Amino acid sequence: MAVDSAFWQTLRDAAESTDPNPTRFALNDIQLCGESGLVIATDGRQIFRHGGFQFPWSEDVLIPAPAVLGSTELADDGGVEIGKTERSLALRIGKWTLALTIDREGRFPNMEEIIARAESGNSVLRLTPGDAEFLATALPRLPREDPTCCGVTADLNGRAFVRAECASNVPVTELELANSTVAGEPIRVAMDRRYLVRALKLGFREFRLTTPEVPVLAADGRREYIWAPLSPAGAVGTADNAIKIASPSEGAARSASSTTPIRRQFTMSESITTALSADGAAAISAELVATGNPAGSDARGAATKVRNTTIRKSSRSSSATTLDQAIALRDSLRRPASQAGDLVRAMKRQRREASLLRSTLVSLKQLHAAG
């Protein structure tokens, strides 16, 4: 039986949400639900669920999650076909056929209550494409104490912020998602940034939060991605000395169809201007040669296209440069803060030593007087 063309990629996404070394439950398996048409996977900390499929059976089936699932090397435009015997599940992808042994003994956890609680959240963040790209780029570069400490805080209070800190004597870094929309009650949730990064890579743009203790939900209609939050005690609040970085305005990028407002909104560096005059002219010439169009309105359109492309690159470069500058500033502040902490500790140690010396001298004088 042929299945939805999205099924092969869904298996890849599901496989990346499993636990290769499970204990109690079969978290190394993917569940294919015949009656509901769902594909579900979890490792106990994250849940991936994709619905809308049709399978030629009615029961729930557990299959292993080998790395080959969803492999682009096996992808074929001919689609995917699926079939099942009592003990095996067969997948045909073009000229390839895979036989997977059904796990008939494994137990899969019931996650309906967890998913229902996550779906009940009324605090919603809707990211614009530009903010999603900005956040995906910035998240891995936010401060942290060590590779195992990946906490960030999402703060929704009419506007959307993501914060991180690595030590009490280093300023908080705060990202503002200036173009995105927030609805519902104010909420502040601590979470592992790795799951948020993965949600963005999976293409999710809408996030639902319930309470600081309830898992975060990302959804787009047929798919849901859910992950457990961190302890509310680790949430990072606002700070007067925070390093604040706002996502670049997307309104400016949308006006790139006109050269006049572009010149008012952007200041292009000499290198960008040079690239526009040299590489831009070459690109226009190549396009005219390929299409056979004479110079004129088409040439002006091609020139505008090249200018707009260059401006978009400049905008992305500008936002990246701003982030680099903020990160450099944060790093430059770390050393003085650390040195100040060392100096305070040294002064306290000297004070204790001076106090000890004074008390010793007093004792010696008393002994001398008594003798």
Short mmCIF file of C-alpha atoms in Angstrom, two decimals:
data_model
loop_
_atom_site.label_atom_id
_atom_site.label_comp_id
_atom_site.label_asym_id
_atom_site.label_seq_id
_atom_site.Cartn_x
_atom_site.Cartn_y
_atom_site.Cartn_z
CA MET A 1 0.00 0.00 0.00
CA ALA A 2 1.32 3.47 -0.92
CA VAL A 3 1.62 5.97 1.94
CA ASP A 4 1.87 9.73 2.15
CA SER A 5 5.06 11.13 0.60
CA ALA A 6 5.93 12.72 3.97
CA PHE A 7 6.15 9.29 5.65
CA TRP A 8 9.82 8.62 4.87
CA GLN A 9 11.03 11.92 6.36
CA THR A 10 8.66 11.39 9.28
CA LEU A 11 10.44 8.12 10.09
CA ARG A 12 13.76 10.02 10.17
CA ASP A 13 12.35 12.68 12.51
CA ALA A 14 10.82 10.00 14.73
CA ALA A 15 14.04 7.96 14.85
CA GLU A 16 15.93 11.01 16.13
CA SER A 17 13.50 11.20 19.06
CA THR A 18 14.16 7.67 20.36
CA ASP A 19 16.45 6.34 23.08
CA PRO A 20 18.91 3.67 21.82
CA ASN A 21 19.45 2.41 25.39
CA PRO A 22 16.02 2.13 27.00
CA THR A 23 15.30 0.52 30.36
CA ARG A 24 11.67 0.04 31.31
CA PHE A 25 9.80 0.97 28.11
CA ALA A 26 10.61 0.32 24.45
CA LEU A 27 11.83 3.87 23.84
CA ASN A 28 14.11 2.63 21.07
CA ASP A 29 11.03 1.84 18.97
CA ILE A 30 8.71 3.90 16.79
CA GLN A 31 4.99 3.36 17.21
CA LEU A 32 2.79 3.21 14.11
CA CYS A 33 -0.87 3.49 15.13
CA GLY A 34 -3.08 1.77 12.57
CA GLU A 35 -6.40 3.16 13.73
CA SER A 36 -5.38 6.79 14.29
CA GLY A 37 -2.71 7.02 11.55
CA LEU A 38 -0.13 8.41 13.98
CA VAL A 39 3.65 7.99 14.04
CA ILE A 40 4.97 8.48 17.60
CA ALA A 41 8.43 8.38 19.16
CA THR A 42 9.88 9.43 22.51
CA ASP A 43 13.04 9.12 24.56
CA GLY A 44 11.37 10.12 27.82
CA ARG A 45 12.32 13.79 27.49
CA GLN A 46 10.90 14.67 24.09
CA ILE A 47 7.93 13.43 22.06
CA PHE A 48 7.52 13.56 18.29
CA ARG A 49 4.08 12.86 16.82
CA HIS A 50 2.97 13.08 13.18
CA GLY A 51 -0.59 12.25 12.13
CA GLY A 52 -2.68 11.98 9.00
CA PHE A 53 -1.29 8.69 7.64
CA GLN A 54 -3.20 5.60 6.55
CA PHE A 55 -1.83 2.14 7.30
CA PRO A 56 -3.12 -1.25 6.09
CA TRP A 57 -3.75 -2.51 9.65
CA SER A 58 -5.80 -1.42 12.65
CA GLU A 59 -3.57 -2.23 15.64
CA ASP A 60 -0.55 -0.37 17.02
CA VAL A 61 2.81 -1.65 15.75
CA LEU A 62 6.28 -1.12 17.24
CA ILE A 63 9.26 -1.13 14.89
CA PRO A 64 12.97 -0.48 15.59
CA ALA A 65 14.55 2.83 14.61
CA PRO A 66 17.71 2.04 12.63
CA ALA A 67 19.73 4.96 11.27
CA VAL A 68 18.78 4.05 7.72
CA LEU A 69 15.20 5.25 8.24
CA GLY A 70 14.61 8.49 6.39
CA SER A 71 18.04 8.34 4.76
CA THR A 72 18.26 10.71 1.79
CA GLU A 73 20.42 8.13 -0.03
CA LEU A 74 17.38 5.85 -0.20
CA ALA A 75 14.86 8.55 -1.01
CA ASP A 76 13.15 8.07 -4.34
CA ASP A 77 10.58 10.09 -6.29
CA GLY A 78 8.54 6.91 -6.72
CA GLY A 79 7.19 7.26 -3.17
CA VAL A 80 6.97 4.77 -0.33
CA GLU A 81 4.93 1.60 -0.03
CA ILE A 82 4.27 -0.27 3.19
CA GLY A 83 3.09 -3.73 4.12
CA LYS A 84 2.98 -6.00 7.17
CA THR A 85 3.03 -9.63 8.10
CA GLU A 86 2.54 -11.04 11.57
CA ARG A 87 6.22 -10.60 12.43
CA SER A 88 7.67 -8.08 9.95
CA LEU A 89 6.98 -4.73 8.41
CA ALA A 90 8.16 -4.09 4.85
CA LEU A 91 9.02 -0.70 3.35
CA ARG A 92 9.64 -0.23 -0.36
CA ILE A 93 11.40 2.97 -1.44
CA GLY A 94 12.04 2.93 -5.18
CA LYS A 95 14.28 -0.07 -5.86
CA TRP A 96 14.99 -0.62 -2.16
CA THR A 97 12.98 -2.87 0.17
CA LEU A 98 13.52 -2.88 3.93
CA ALA A 99 12.21 -5.58 6.27
CA LEU A 100 11.90 -4.53 9.91
CA THR A 101 11.13 -7.04 12.66
CA ILE A 102 8.07 -5.99 14.67
CA ASP A 103 8.69 -5.69 18.40
CA ARG A 104 5.89 -7.83 19.80
CA GLU A 105 7.17 -7.86 23.39
CA GLY A 106 8.03 -4.22 23.95
CA ARG A 107 5.81 -1.87 25.94
CA PHE A 108 5.30 1.67 24.70
CA PRO A 109 4.36 4.41 27.20
CA ASN A 110 0.94 6.04 27.08
CA MET A 111 1.61 9.74 26.57
CA GLU A 112 -1.92 10.99 25.92
CA GLU A 113 -2.19 12.75 29.29
CA ILE A 114 1.15 14.51 28.83
CA ILE A 115 0.23 15.62 25.32
CA ALA A 116 -3.23 16.79 26.42
CA ARG A 117 -1.73 18.95 29.19
CA ALA A 118 0.75 20.49 26.77
CA GLU A 119 -2.03 21.19 24.25
CA SER A 120 -4.08 22.99 26.91
CA GLY A 121 -1.64 25.87 27.24
CA ASN A 122 -3.05 29.32 26.45
CA SER A 123 0.25 31.20 26.21
CA VAL A 124 1.23 31.14 22.55
CA LEU A 125 4.32 32.36 20.69
CA ARG A 126 4.13 32.66 16.90
CA LEU A 127 7.49 33.23 15.26
CA THR A 128 7.97 35.02 11.97
CA PRO A 129 10.35 33.31 9.51
CA GLY A 130 13.00 35.96 10.15
CA ASP A 131 12.79 35.62 13.93
CA ALA A 132 12.94 31.82 13.63
CA GLU A 133 16.15 32.09 11.61
CA PHE A 134 17.58 34.65 14.03
CA LEU A 135 16.77 32.46 17.05
CA ALA A 136 18.11 29.27 15.48
CA THR A 137 21.41 31.04 14.76
CA ALA A 138 21.72 32.73 18.14
CA LEU A 139 20.65 29.94 20.50
CA PRO A 140 23.78 27.75 20.20
CA ARG A 141 25.96 30.82 20.85
CA LEU A 142 24.27 32.03 24.02
CA PRO A 143 26.41 31.82 27.18
CA ARG A 144 26.63 28.67 29.29
CA GLU A 145 28.94 27.42 31.99
CA ASP A 146 29.86 24.15 30.26
CA PRO A 147 28.61 21.92 27.39
CA THR A 148 26.28 20.05 29.74
CA CYS A 149 24.52 23.23 30.91
CA CYS A 150 22.19 24.23 28.07
CA GLY A 151 19.42 26.06 29.88
CA VAL A 152 17.64 29.10 28.46
CA THR A 153 14.51 30.91 29.56
CA ALA A 154 11.55 31.80 27.35
CA ASP A 155 9.70 34.81 28.71
CA LEU A 156 6.35 35.77 27.17
CA ASN A 157 4.84 38.95 28.60
CA GLY A 158 3.29 40.74 25.67
CA ARG A 159 6.64 40.46 23.92
CA ALA A 160 8.90 37.45 23.46
CA PHE A 161 12.35 37.15 25.04
CA VAL A 162 14.90 34.34 25.35
CA ARG A 163 17.57 34.72 28.03
CA ALA A 164 20.68 32.87 29.16
CA GLU A 165 23.40 33.36 31.76
CA CYS A 166 26.48 31.36 32.70
CA ALA A 167 27.54 32.88 36.04
CA SER A 168 26.24 35.34 38.60
CA ASN A 169 29.04 37.84 37.90
CA VAL A 170 28.49 37.87 34.10
CA PRO A 171 25.65 39.87 32.50
CA VAL A 172 22.60 38.03 31.20
CA THR A 173 22.25 37.82 27.42
CA GLU A 174 18.71 38.62 26.28
CA LEU A 175 17.28 38.04 22.79
CA GLU A 176 14.13 39.91 21.85
CA LEU A 177 12.02 38.41 19.07
CA ALA A 178 10.82 41.80 17.91
CA ASN A 179 8.72 40.70 14.94
CA SER A 180 6.87 37.77 16.51
CA THR A 181 3.51 37.79 18.27
CA VAL A 182 2.56 36.65 21.77
CA ALA A 183 -0.92 35.80 23.05
CA GLY A 184 -2.30 34.61 26.37
CA GLU A 185 -1.08 34.86 29.96
CA PRO A 186 2.47 36.00 30.80
CA ILE A 187 4.74 33.05 31.49
CA ARG A 188 8.41 32.33 32.06
CA VAL A 189 9.72 28.80 31.37
CA ALA A 190 13.24 27.38 31.69
CA MET A 191 14.13 24.80 29.06
CA ASP A 192 16.98 22.96 27.40
CA ARG A 193 17.99 25.02 24.37
CA ARG A 194 18.78 21.87 22.38
CA TYR A 195 15.10 20.95 22.14
CA LEU A 196 14.15 24.48 21.09
CA VAL A 197 16.85 24.39 18.40
CA ARG A 198 15.53 21.06 17.17
CA ALA A 199 11.97 22.37 17.04
CA LEU A 200 13.16 25.25 14.87
CA LYS A 201 15.09 22.91 12.58
CA LEU A 202 11.96 20.78 12.21
CA GLY A 203 10.21 23.88 10.91
CA PHE A 204 7.90 24.67 13.84
CA ARG A 205 6.87 28.29 14.23
CA GLU A 206 4.07 28.11 16.83
CA PHE A 207 4.80 27.27 20.47
CA ARG A 208 2.33 26.75 23.31
CA LEU A 209 3.24 27.06 26.99
CA THR A 210 1.01 26.07 29.91
CA THR A 211 2.88 26.45 33.22
CA PRO A 212 6.60 26.38 34.11
CA GLU A 213 6.25 22.69 35.03
CA VAL A 214 4.26 21.45 32.00
CA PRO A 215 6.05 20.37 28.76
CA VAL A 216 6.34 22.86 25.92
CA LEU A 217 4.38 22.12 22.73
CA ALA A 218 5.32 23.04 19.16
CA ALA A 219 2.66 22.30 16.55
CA ASP A 220 1.88 22.92 12.90
CA GLY A 221 -1.32 21.00 12.19
CA ARG A 222 -0.28 17.40 11.50
CA ARG A 223 2.87 17.41 13.61
CA GLU A 224 3.58 17.97 17.29
CA TYR A 225 6.90 18.19 19.10
CA ILE A 226 6.87 18.26 22.90
CA TRP A 227 9.73 18.51 25.40
CA ALA A 228 10.07 18.65 29.17
CA PRO A 229 10.99 21.97 30.81
CA LEU A 230 13.79 22.48 33.32
CA SER A 231 13.24 23.37 36.96
CA PRO A 232 11.42 26.71 37.38
CA ALA A 233 14.15 27.66 39.86
CA GLY A 234 16.56 27.96 36.94
CA ALA A 235 14.49 30.56 35.06
CA VAL A 236 16.39 33.77 34.26
CA GLY A 237 14.56 37.04 34.83
CA THR A 238 15.14 40.55 33.56
CA ALA A 239 18.33 42.36 34.48
CA ASP A 240 19.29 46.04 34.20
CA ASN A 241 22.79 45.21 32.96
CA ALA A 242 21.66 42.53 30.47
CA ILE A 243 23.24 42.41 27.03
CA LYS A 244 20.15 42.96 24.86
CA ILE A 245 19.93 41.88 21.22
CA ALA A 246 16.75 42.44 19.20
CA SER A 247 16.00 40.53 16.02
CA PRO A 248 16.34 42.73 12.90
CA SER A 249 13.20 44.37 11.62
CA GLU A 250 11.57 42.36 8.84
CA GLY A 251 9.65 45.37 7.56
CA ALA A 252 12.87 46.78 6.13
CA ALA A 253 13.62 43.55 4.30
CA ARG A 254 10.14 43.47 2.76
CA SER A 255 10.66 46.95 1.26
CA ALA A 256 13.60 45.71 -0.80
CA SER A 257 11.57 45.94 -4.03
CA SER A 258 12.32 49.68 -4.22
CA THR A 259 15.86 51.03 -4.43
CA THR A 260 15.03 54.45 -2.93
CA PRO A 261 13.81 53.24 0.53
CA ILE A 262 16.60 50.69 0.57
CA ARG A 263 19.18 53.46 0.49
CA ARG A 264 17.43 55.18 3.39
CA GLN A 265 17.18 52.03 5.52
CA PHE A 266 20.56 50.39 4.93
CA THR A 267 24.13 51.64 4.92
CA MET A 268 26.11 49.35 2.69
CA SER A 269 29.83 48.95 3.27
CA GLU A 270 32.35 49.69 0.52
CA SER A 271 32.91 45.97 -0.04
CA ILE A 272 29.16 45.37 -0.52
CA THR A 273 28.95 48.31 -2.95
CA THR A 274 31.92 46.98 -4.90
CA ALA A 275 30.38 43.51 -5.07
CA LEU A 276 27.14 45.03 -6.29
CA SER A 277 28.85 46.92 -9.11
CA ALA A 278 31.14 44.06 -10.23
CA ASP A 279 29.42 40.76 -9.43
CA GLY A 280 26.03 42.39 -9.98
CA ALA A 281 26.92 43.48 -13.50
CA ALA A 282 28.30 40.02 -14.27
CA ALA A 283 25.11 38.37 -13.02
CA ILE A 284 22.97 40.71 -15.13
CA SER A 285 25.07 40.00 -18.23
CA ALA A 286 24.85 36.25 -17.63
CA GLU A 287 21.07 36.43 -17.26
CA LEU A 288 20.70 38.46 -20.48
CA VAL A 289 22.88 36.01 -22.39
CA ALA A 290 20.88 33.06 -21.05
CA THR A 291 17.49 34.59 -21.91
CA GLY A 292 18.46 36.46 -25.07
CA ASN A 293 16.66 39.59 -23.84
CA PRO A 294 18.02 42.98 -24.92
CA ALA A 295 18.97 45.65 -22.42
CA GLY A 296 15.92 47.53 -21.24
CA SER A 297 13.15 46.78 -18.76
CA ASP A 298 14.32 43.17 -18.29
CA ALA A 299 17.82 44.40 -17.60
CA ARG A 300 16.51 46.87 -15.06
CA GLY A 301 14.48 44.07 -13.47
CA ALA A 302 17.56 41.88 -13.29
CA ALA A 303 19.53 44.72 -11.77
CA THR A 304 16.83 45.27 -9.15
CA LYS A 305 16.83 41.53 -8.41
CA VAL A 306 20.60 41.55 -7.86
CA ARG A 307 20.40 44.67 -5.69
CA ASN A 308 17.62 43.19 -3.59
CA THR A 309 19.51 39.91 -3.16
CA THR A 310 22.61 41.82 -2.07
CA ILE A 311 20.60 43.93 0.36
CA ARG A 312 19.04 40.84 1.94
CA LYS A 313 22.52 39.36 2.36
CA SER A 314 23.67 42.66 3.87
CA SER A 315 20.72 42.62 6.30
CA ARG A 316 21.50 39.08 7.44
CA SER A 317 25.19 39.98 7.72
CA SER A 318 24.28 43.07 9.75
CA SER A 319 22.22 41.04 12.23
CA ALA A 320 24.99 38.46 12.50
CA THR A 321 27.54 41.24 13.06
CA THR A 322 25.38 42.75 15.80
CA LEU A 323 25.19 39.38 17.52
CA ASP A 324 28.95 38.89 17.15
CA GLN A 325 29.57 42.30 18.70
CA ALA A 326 27.26 41.56 21.62
CA ILE A 327 28.90 38.18 22.23
CA ALA A 328 32.35 39.80 22.01
CA LEU A 329 31.24 42.44 24.53
CA ARG A 330 29.93 39.74 26.86
CA ASP A 331 33.20 37.79 26.58
CA SER A 332 35.24 40.94 27.18
CA LEU A 333 33.26 41.61 30.37
CA ARG A 334 33.83 38.13 31.72
CA ARG A 335 37.55 38.63 32.38
CA PRO A 336 37.23 41.94 34.30
CA ALA A 337 34.34 40.47 36.31
CA SER A 338 36.41 37.41 37.11
CA GLN A 339 39.43 39.55 38.03
CA ALA A 340 37.26 41.71 40.27
CA GLY A 341 35.98 38.59 42.01
CA ASP A 342 39.55 37.39 42.53
CA LEU A 343 40.55 40.80 43.91
CA VAL A 344 37.64 40.82 46.38
CA ARG A 345 38.56 37.35 47.59
CA ALA A 346 42.23 38.38 47.98
CA MET A 347 41.24 41.48 49.97
CA LYS A 348 39.04 39.39 52.25
CA ARG A 349 41.90 36.94 52.77
CA GLN A 350 44.30 39.79 53.60
CA ARG A 351 41.78 41.20 56.06
CA ARG A 352 41.50 37.85 57.82
CA GLU A 353 45.28 37.50 57.93
CA ALA A 354 45.69 41.04 59.33
CA SER A 355 43.06 40.32 61.99
CA LEU A 356 44.84 37.09 62.91
CA LEU A 357 48.17 38.93 63.11
CA ARG A 358 46.74 41.59 65.44
CA SER A 359 45.23 38.99 67.76
CA THR A 360 48.56 37.12 67.81
CA LEU A 361 50.46 40.28 68.72
CA VAL A 362 48.00 41.04 71.54
CA SER A 363 48.45 37.51 72.90
CA LEU A 364 52.23 37.83 72.76
CA LYS A 365 52.13 41.14 74.65
CA GLN A 366 49.91 39.63 77.29
CA LEU A 367 52.29 36.69 77.72
CA HIS A 368 55.27 39.07 77.95
CA ALA A 369 53.54 41.17 80.58
CA ALA A 370 52.59 38.10 82.60
CA GLY A 371 56.20 36.86 82.50
#
